[in-house]
mmCIF file of C-alpha atoms in Angstrom:
data_model
loop_
_atom_site.group_PDB
_atom_site.id
_atom_site.type_symbol
_atom_site.label_atom_id
_atom_site.label_comp_id
_atom_site.label_asym_id
_atom_site.label_seq_id
_atom_site.Cartn_x
_atom_site.Cartn_y
_atom_site.Cartn_z
ATOM 1 C CA UNK A 1320 -25.222 -27.693 19.570
ATOM 2 C CA UNK A 1321 -23.544 -24.594 21.096
ATOM 3 C CA UNK A 1322 -24.276 -25.900 24.596
ATOM 4 C CA UNK A 1323 -22.734 -29.275 23.765
ATOM 5 C CA UNK A 1324 -19.603 -27.567 22.386
ATOM 6 C CA UNK A 1325 -19.281 -25.370 25.469
ATOM 7 C CA UNK A 1326 -19.669 -28.430 27.677
ATOM 8 C CA UNK A 1327 -16.863 -30.151 25.805
ATOM 9 C CA UNK A 1328 -14.644 -27.086 26.193
ATOM 10 C CA UNK A 1329 -15.301 -26.913 29.902
ATOM 11 C CA UNK A 1330 -14.607 -30.599 30.334
ATOM 12 C CA UNK A 1331 -11.218 -30.001 28.711
ATOM 13 C CA UNK A 1332 -10.631 -26.822 30.674
ATOM 14 C CA UNK A 1333 -11.404 -28.200 34.106
ATOM 15 C CA UNK A 1334 -9.603 -31.535 34.487
ATOM 16 C CA UNK A 1335 -9.668 -33.454 37.743
ATOM 17 C CA UNK A 1336 -5.866 -33.731 37.809
ATOM 18 C CA UNK A 1337 -3.947 -30.474 37.592
ATOM 19 C CA UNK A 1338 -1.051 -28.859 39.377
ATOM 20 C CA UNK A 1339 -2.961 -26.036 41.041
ATOM 21 C CA UNK A 1340 -1.554 -22.899 42.624
ATOM 22 C CA UNK A 1341 -3.997 -21.011 44.842
ATOM 23 C CA UNK A 1342 -3.581 -19.032 48.041
ATOM 24 C CA UNK A 1343 -5.518 -20.269 51.064
ATOM 25 C CA UNK A 1344 -8.506 -18.104 51.953
ATOM 26 C CA UNK A 1345 -7.039 -16.909 55.239
ATOM 27 C CA UNK A 1346 -3.770 -15.914 53.533
ATOM 28 C CA UNK A 1347 -5.127 -13.981 50.531
ATOM 29 C CA UNK A 1348 -3.797 -10.443 50.325
ATOM 30 C CA UNK A 1349 -4.340 -7.783 47.685
ATOM 31 C CA UNK A 1350 -2.093 -4.794 47.237
ATOM 32 C CA UNK A 1351 -2.606 -1.547 45.313
ATOM 33 C CA UNK A 1352 0.253 0.666 44.147
ATOM 34 C CA UNK A 1353 0.766 3.268 41.475
ATOM 35 C CA UNK A 1354 1.288 6.847 40.434
ATOM 36 C CA UNK A 1355 -0.059 9.203 37.787
ATOM 37 C CA UNK A 1356 1.278 6.968 35.021
ATOM 38 C CA UNK A 1357 0.049 3.513 36.103
ATOM 39 C CA UNK A 1358 -1.977 1.729 38.799
ATOM 40 C CA UNK A 1359 -1.473 -1.926 39.812
ATOM 41 C CA UNK A 1360 -3.812 -4.275 41.669
ATOM 42 C CA UNK A 1361 -1.928 -7.440 42.603
ATOM 43 C CA UNK A 1362 -2.260 -10.680 44.504
ATOM 44 C CA UNK A 1363 0.518 -13.107 45.406
ATOM 45 C CA UNK A 1364 -0.417 -16.645 44.383
ATOM 46 C CA UNK A 1365 1.243 -19.017 46.823
ATOM 47 C CA UNK A 1366 3.989 -21.080 45.239
ATOM 48 C CA UNK A 1367 3.689 -19.451 41.812
ATOM 49 C CA UNK A 1368 4.127 -15.677 41.619
ATOM 50 C CA UNK A 1369 2.134 -12.478 41.133
ATOM 51 C CA UNK A 1370 -1.214 -11.935 39.435
ATOM 52 C CA UNK A 1371 -1.468 -8.248 38.505
ATOM 53 C CA UNK A 1372 -4.140 -6.045 36.975
ATOM 54 C CA UNK A 1373 -2.421 -3.050 35.377
ATOM 55 C CA UNK A 1374 -4.164 0.149 34.361
ATOM 56 C CA UNK A 1375 -2.013 2.578 32.419
ATOM 57 C CA UNK A 1376 -3.002 6.206 31.977
ATOM 58 C CA UNK A 1377 -5.480 6.539 29.122
ATOM 59 C CA UNK A 1378 -6.266 2.807 28.980
ATOM 60 C CA UNK A 1379 -8.467 0.167 30.570
ATOM 61 C CA UNK A 1380 -6.915 -2.529 32.788
ATOM 62 C CA UNK A 1381 -4.959 -5.461 31.412
ATOM 63 C CA UNK A 1382 -3.855 -8.577 33.317
ATOM 64 C CA UNK A 1383 -0.314 -9.890 33.791
ATOM 65 C CA UNK A 1384 0.933 -13.145 35.256
ATOM 66 C CA UNK A 1385 4.450 -12.908 36.696
ATOM 67 C CA UNK A 1386 5.794 -16.290 37.827
ATOM 68 C CA UNK A 1387 8.798 -16.752 40.074
ATOM 69 C CA UNK A 1388 9.621 -19.792 37.976
ATOM 70 C CA UNK A 1389 7.392 -20.428 35.004
ATOM 71 C CA UNK A 1390 6.077 -24.002 34.862
ATOM 72 C CA UNK A 1391 3.816 -23.423 31.850
ATOM 73 C CA UNK A 1392 4.799 -24.242 28.303
ATOM 74 C CA UNK A 1393 4.778 -21.350 25.838
ATOM 75 C CA UNK A 1394 1.554 -21.322 23.846
ATOM 76 C CA UNK A 1395 -2.172 -20.631 24.287
ATOM 77 C CA UNK A 1396 -3.497 -20.812 27.842
ATOM 78 C CA UNK A 1397 -7.181 -21.061 28.673
ATOM 79 C CA UNK A 1398 -8.745 -18.375 30.827
ATOM 80 C CA UNK A 1399 -11.954 -18.808 32.768
ATOM 81 C CA UNK A 1400 -13.784 -17.519 35.812
ATOM 82 C CA UNK A 1401 -14.050 -20.519 38.141
ATOM 83 C CA UNK A 1402 -16.790 -20.933 40.719
ATOM 84 C CA UNK A 1403 -15.460 -21.451 44.270
ATOM 85 C CA UNK A 1404 -16.230 -24.636 46.144
ATOM 86 C CA UNK A 1405 -18.689 -22.857 48.420
ATOM 87 C CA UNK A 1406 -20.909 -22.011 45.412
ATOM 88 C CA UNK A 1407 -22.034 -25.437 44.160
ATOM 89 C CA UNK A 1408 -24.098 -25.327 41.002
ATOM 90 C CA UNK A 1409 -22.428 -22.163 39.651
ATOM 91 C CA UNK A 1410 -20.852 -22.848 36.268
ATOM 92 C CA UNK A 1411 -17.357 -21.773 35.379
ATOM 93 C CA UNK A 1412 -17.224 -19.272 32.517
ATOM 94 C CA UNK A 1413 -14.767 -19.683 29.674
ATOM 95 C CA UNK A 1414 -13.120 -16.355 28.735
ATOM 96 C CA UNK A 1415 -10.936 -17.399 25.825
ATOM 97 C CA UNK A 1416 -7.188 -17.736 25.441
ATOM 98 C CA UNK A 1417 -3.992 -15.759 26.028
ATOM 99 C CA UNK A 1418 -0.444 -16.592 25.053
ATOM 100 C CA UNK A 1419 2.103 -17.902 27.563
ATOM 101 C CA UNK A 1420 5.632 -16.796 26.747
ATOM 102 C CA UNK A 1421 9.086 -16.960 28.256
ATOM 103 C CA UNK A 1422 10.243 -14.053 30.380
ATOM 104 C CA UNK A 1423 9.377 -12.276 33.628
ATOM 105 C CA UNK A 1424 5.808 -11.662 32.408
ATOM 106 C CA UNK A 1425 4.568 -15.073 31.338
ATOM 107 C CA UNK A 1426 1.126 -13.972 30.168
ATOM 108 C CA UNK A 1427 -0.692 -10.753 29.287
ATOM 109 C CA UNK A 1428 -4.473 -10.766 28.907
ATOM 110 C CA UNK A 1429 -5.797 -7.765 26.949
ATOM 111 C CA UNK A 1430 -8.430 -5.285 28.054
ATOM 112 C CA UNK A 1431 -11.523 -7.297 27.134
ATOM 113 C CA UNK A 1432 -10.453 -10.463 28.929
ATOM 114 C CA UNK A 1433 -9.058 -8.515 31.905
ATOM 115 C CA UNK A 1434 -12.410 -6.744 32.193
ATOM 116 C CA UNK A 1435 -14.211 -10.098 32.307
ATOM 117 C CA UNK A 1436 -11.789 -11.334 34.956
ATOM 118 C CA UNK A 1437 -12.464 -8.238 37.083
ATOM 119 C CA UNK A 1438 -16.206 -8.694 36.603
ATOM 120 C CA UNK A 1439 -15.840 -12.296 37.752
ATOM 121 C CA UNK A 1440 -13.976 -11.206 40.877
ATOM 122 C CA UNK A 1441 -16.790 -8.764 41.659
ATOM 123 C CA UNK A 1442 -19.223 -11.709 41.487
ATOM 124 C CA UNK A 1443 -17.076 -13.839 43.804
ATOM 125 C CA UNK A 1444 -15.597 -16.000 41.034
ATOM 126 C CA UNK A 1445 -11.918 -16.937 40.752
ATOM 127 C CA UNK A 1446 -10.115 -15.998 37.509
ATOM 128 C CA UNK A 1447 -8.052 -19.028 36.508
ATOM 129 C CA UNK A 1448 -5.265 -19.541 33.995
ATOM 130 C CA UNK A 1449 -4.471 -23.018 32.722
ATOM 131 C CA UNK A 1450 -1.724 -24.278 30.428
ATOM 132 C CA UNK A 1451 0.229 -27.474 29.844
ATOM 133 C CA UNK A 1452 3.292 -27.874 32.030
ATOM 134 C CA UNK A 1453 6.834 -28.349 30.789
ATOM 135 C CA UNK A 1454 6.729 -31.818 32.330
ATOM 136 C CA UNK A 1455 3.736 -32.598 30.139
ATOM 137 C CA UNK A 1456 2.126 -34.933 32.659
ATOM 138 C CA UNK A 1457 -0.540 -32.584 33.973
ATOM 139 C CA UNK A 1458 -1.630 -29.013 33.266
ATOM 140 C CA UNK A 1459 -0.775 -26.055 35.506
ATOM 141 C CA UNK A 1460 -3.635 -24.021 36.956
ATOM 142 C CA UNK A 1461 -3.138 -20.621 38.586
ATOM 143 C CA UNK A 1462 -6.143 -19.371 40.536
ATOM 144 C CA UNK A 1463 -6.698 -15.749 41.562
ATOM 145 C CA UNK A 1464 -8.874 -15.624 44.676
ATOM 146 C CA UNK A 1465 -11.796 -13.208 45.018
ATOM 147 C CA UNK A 1466 -11.429 -13.057 48.826
ATOM 148 C CA UNK A 1467 -11.064 -9.427 49.913
ATOM 149 C CA UNK A 1468 -11.474 -8.142 46.381
ATOM 150 C CA UNK A 1469 -14.112 -5.461 46.973
ATOM 151 C CA UNK A 1470 -11.956 -3.405 49.349
ATOM 152 C CA UNK A 1471 -8.954 -3.747 47.032
ATOM 153 C CA UNK A 1472 -11.037 -2.697 44.023
ATOM 154 C CA UNK A 1473 -12.105 0.463 45.834
ATOM 155 C CA UNK A 1474 -8.448 1.362 46.438
ATOM 156 C CA UNK A 1475 -7.622 0.557 42.808
ATOM 157 C CA UNK A 1476 -10.365 2.878 41.602
ATOM 158 C CA UNK A 1477 -9.097 5.613 43.894
ATOM 159 C CA UNK A 1478 -5.628 5.244 42.375
ATOM 160 C CA UNK A 1479 -7.128 5.445 38.882
ATOM 161 C CA UNK A 1480 -8.670 8.845 39.587
ATOM 162 C CA UNK A 1481 -5.141 10.276 39.706
ATOM 163 C CA UNK A 1482 -4.009 8.891 36.343
ATOM 164 C CA UNK A 1483 -3.035 11.216 33.517
ATOM 165 C CA UNK A 1484 -5.484 11.422 30.579
ATOM 166 C CA UNK A 1485 -2.987 9.722 28.228
ATOM 167 C CA UNK A 1486 0.188 7.647 28.453
ATOM 168 C CA UNK A 1487 3.543 7.981 26.702
ATOM 169 C CA UNK A 1488 2.638 5.737 23.762
ATOM 170 C CA UNK A 1489 -0.606 7.611 23.114
ATOM 171 C CA UNK A 1490 1.078 11.009 23.337
ATOM 172 C CA UNK A 1491 3.785 9.797 20.951
ATOM 173 C CA UNK A 1492 1.212 8.840 18.321
ATOM 174 C CA UNK A 1493 -0.425 12.264 18.233
ATOM 175 C CA UNK A 1494 -1.572 13.534 14.839
ATOM 176 C CA UNK A 1495 -2.699 17.149 14.429
ATOM 177 C CA UNK A 1496 -4.986 17.652 11.421
ATOM 178 C CA UNK A 1497 -5.463 20.760 9.256
ATOM 179 C CA UNK A 1498 -7.996 22.166 6.826
ATOM 180 C CA UNK A 1499 -7.308 22.379 3.094
ATOM 181 C CA UNK A 1500 -4.543 24.892 2.437
ATOM 182 C CA UNK A 1501 -4.527 25.944 6.087
ATOM 183 C CA UNK A 1502 -2.011 26.073 8.899
ATOM 184 C CA UNK A 1503 -4.207 27.333 11.742
ATOM 185 C CA UNK A 1504 -5.027 25.120 14.704
ATOM 186 C CA UNK A 1505 -8.716 24.433 15.143
ATOM 187 C CA UNK A 1506 -10.434 23.611 18.446
ATOM 188 C CA UNK A 1507 -9.846 19.866 18.083
ATOM 189 C CA UNK A 1508 -6.129 20.406 17.425
ATOM 190 C CA UNK A 1509 -5.752 22.700 20.431
ATOM 191 C CA UNK A 1510 -7.601 20.233 22.654
ATOM 192 C CA UNK A 1511 -5.294 17.415 21.525
ATOM 193 C CA UNK A 1512 -2.179 19.500 22.156
ATOM 194 C CA UNK A 1513 -3.459 20.547 25.579
ATOM 195 C CA UNK A 1514 -3.782 16.874 26.480
ATOM 196 C CA UNK A 1515 -0.289 16.088 25.197
ATOM 197 C CA UNK A 1516 0.993 19.073 27.164
ATOM 198 C CA UNK A 1517 -0.358 17.575 30.389
ATOM 199 C CA UNK A 1518 1.774 14.499 29.755
ATOM 200 C CA UNK A 1519 4.889 16.471 28.798
ATOM 201 C CA UNK A 1520 4.656 18.513 32.009
ATOM 202 C CA UNK A 1521 4.238 15.376 34.130
ATOM 203 C CA UNK A 1522 7.100 13.296 32.700
ATOM 204 C CA UNK A 1523 10.523 14.717 33.498
ATOM 205 C CA UNK A 1524 12.121 12.036 31.296
ATOM 206 C CA UNK A 1525 10.996 13.753 28.078
ATOM 207 C CA UNK A 1526 14.119 15.000 26.333
ATOM 208 C CA UNK A 1527 12.839 15.777 22.848
ATOM 209 C CA UNK A 1528 9.762 16.454 20.717
ATOM 210 C CA UNK A 1529 9.870 15.543 17.025
ATOM 211 C CA UNK A 1530 7.419 17.379 14.745
ATOM 212 C CA UNK A 1531 6.913 16.231 11.134
ATOM 213 C CA UNK A 1532 4.781 18.337 8.806
ATOM 214 C CA UNK A 1533 2.859 16.943 5.825
ATOM 215 C CA UNK A 1534 0.389 18.086 3.180
ATOM 216 C CA UNK A 1535 -1.888 16.602 0.562
ATOM 217 C CA UNK A 1536 -0.933 16.826 -3.137
ATOM 218 C CA UNK A 1537 -3.116 19.803 -4.016
ATOM 219 C CA UNK A 1538 -0.851 22.492 -5.517
ATOM 220 C CA UNK A 1539 2.833 22.297 -6.419
ATOM 221 C CA UNK A 1540 5.499 20.564 -4.356
ATOM 222 C CA UNK A 1541 7.324 23.723 -3.338
ATOM 223 C CA UNK A 1542 4.162 25.330 -1.973
ATOM 224 C CA UNK A 1543 3.207 22.124 -0.204
ATOM 225 C CA UNK A 1544 6.555 21.916 1.548
ATOM 226 C CA UNK A 1545 6.170 25.496 2.745
ATOM 227 C CA UNK A 1546 2.655 24.710 3.937
ATOM 228 C CA UNK A 1547 3.935 21.723 5.897
ATOM 229 C CA UNK A 1548 6.558 24.009 7.482
ATOM 230 C CA UNK A 1549 3.899 26.517 8.538
ATOM 231 C CA UNK A 1550 1.871 23.721 10.111
ATOM 232 C CA UNK A 1551 4.851 22.490 12.123
ATOM 233 C CA UNK A 1552 5.574 26.026 13.325
ATOM 234 C CA UNK A 1553 1.937 26.450 14.379
ATOM 235 C CA UNK A 1554 2.187 23.367 16.592
ATOM 236 C CA UNK A 1555 5.596 24.331 17.951
ATOM 237 C CA UNK A 1556 4.534 27.898 18.759
ATOM 238 C CA UNK A 1557 1.399 26.697 20.536
ATOM 239 C CA UNK A 1558 3.432 24.447 22.844
ATOM 240 C CA UNK A 1559 6.193 27.018 23.420
ATOM 241 C CA UNK A 1560 3.611 29.623 24.406
ATOM 242 C CA UNK A 1561 2.432 27.179 27.067
ATOM 243 C CA UNK A 1562 5.831 26.645 28.591
ATOM 244 C CA UNK A 1563 7.616 23.932 26.585
ATOM 245 C CA UNK A 1564 11.332 24.613 26.184
ATOM 246 C CA UNK A 1565 12.124 25.510 22.572
ATOM 247 C CA UNK A 1566 15.355 23.503 22.721
ATOM 248 C CA UNK A 1567 13.377 20.260 22.966
ATOM 249 C CA UNK A 1568 11.999 20.534 19.431
ATOM 250 C CA UNK A 1569 13.240 18.878 16.258
ATOM 251 C CA UNK A 1570 11.406 19.970 13.106
ATOM 252 C CA UNK A 1571 11.010 18.387 9.668
ATOM 253 C CA UNK A 1572 8.898 19.467 6.677
ATOM 254 C CA UNK A 1573 7.929 16.872 4.069
ATOM 255 C CA UNK A 1574 5.257 18.477 1.912
ATOM 256 C CA UNK A 1575 3.301 15.791 0.040
ATOM 257 C CA UNK A 1576 6.159 13.255 -0.081
ATOM 258 C CA UNK A 1577 4.792 10.819 2.524
ATOM 259 C CA UNK A 1578 1.023 10.363 2.247
ATOM 260 C CA UNK A 1579 -0.675 7.937 4.640
ATOM 261 C CA UNK A 1580 -3.785 7.665 2.457
ATOM 262 C CA UNK A 1581 -4.743 8.097 -1.173
ATOM 263 C CA UNK A 1582 -4.957 11.700 -2.373
ATOM 264 C CA UNK A 1583 -7.684 10.660 -4.809
ATOM 265 C CA UNK A 1584 -10.417 11.139 -2.209
ATOM 266 C CA UNK A 1585 -11.338 13.994 0.132
ATOM 267 C CA UNK A 1586 -11.031 11.614 3.091
ATOM 268 C CA UNK A 1587 -7.549 10.565 2.056
ATOM 269 C CA UNK A 1588 -6.379 14.130 1.528
ATOM 270 C CA UNK A 1589 -7.709 15.071 4.963
ATOM 271 C CA UNK A 1590 -5.578 12.324 6.540
ATOM 272 C CA UNK A 1591 -2.490 13.585 4.710
ATOM 273 C CA UNK A 1592 -2.816 17.181 5.960
ATOM 274 C CA UNK A 1593 -1.138 16.631 9.291
ATOM 275 C CA UNK A 1594 1.646 17.188 11.782
ATOM 276 C CA UNK A 1595 2.810 14.122 13.674
ATOM 277 C CA UNK A 1596 4.233 14.543 17.167
ATOM 278 C CA UNK A 1597 6.698 12.077 18.692
ATOM 279 C CA UNK A 1598 8.186 12.214 22.181
ATOM 280 C CA UNK A 1599 11.677 11.042 23.048
ATOM 281 C CA UNK A 1600 12.820 9.971 26.520
ATOM 282 C CA UNK A 1601 16.228 10.101 28.138
#
């Protein structure tokens, strides 16, 4: 039954009539660009736009489709790895769906699907995106060619070796945890702050660091607020000792006023004993 269903899906996915955009074999070109924050592996698709694999620091690659003029209707597009004409008998592989939207980036495929697309390229398959056109008469297919991929992938991997361990969003979601009644940084907390410090030193656009201290509800409110203050100061002092300008910091102490989990369990209380770190850019 599963095979019949897949066959039906593929018959829908691969119509005979479609407005297809694909670069001729002899014209396919890959380009690799990036820095310590992001690496990009891109191919121009003749007549349509740019197909780009993006790897941000601290993340796996995602895929973006950037049309010069988007011909696809907003809504779910089908993704599949298509077998080239010179490989008869090889079945196309359905990868799922991604949403087409208005704007300069018409489609973003998340890490899992982007990984499957990259794996398909390594096997000589062509990642393909298909969605109904605005005209409604025939679907639009955008085909990413695997020609020349291996050399481009090597360059992409080389770029990735220079990426930072985390990106801005990850650094700005940092949570430093503390033991019951304590304000000392343990090894895990210091390791986390060392990683955040690498990002702060690399990004000259960081203008501020917001630290918010919290506690569980064990003890009275006044003591808990003081404990949250001591925790914030422990984080601040650690970063200042390693070269962060003191003027960048903004400090707040909340005690047990803003729990993120129930204080009725040990696990919940552990989540509430924390300092959150947020970065601000110019």
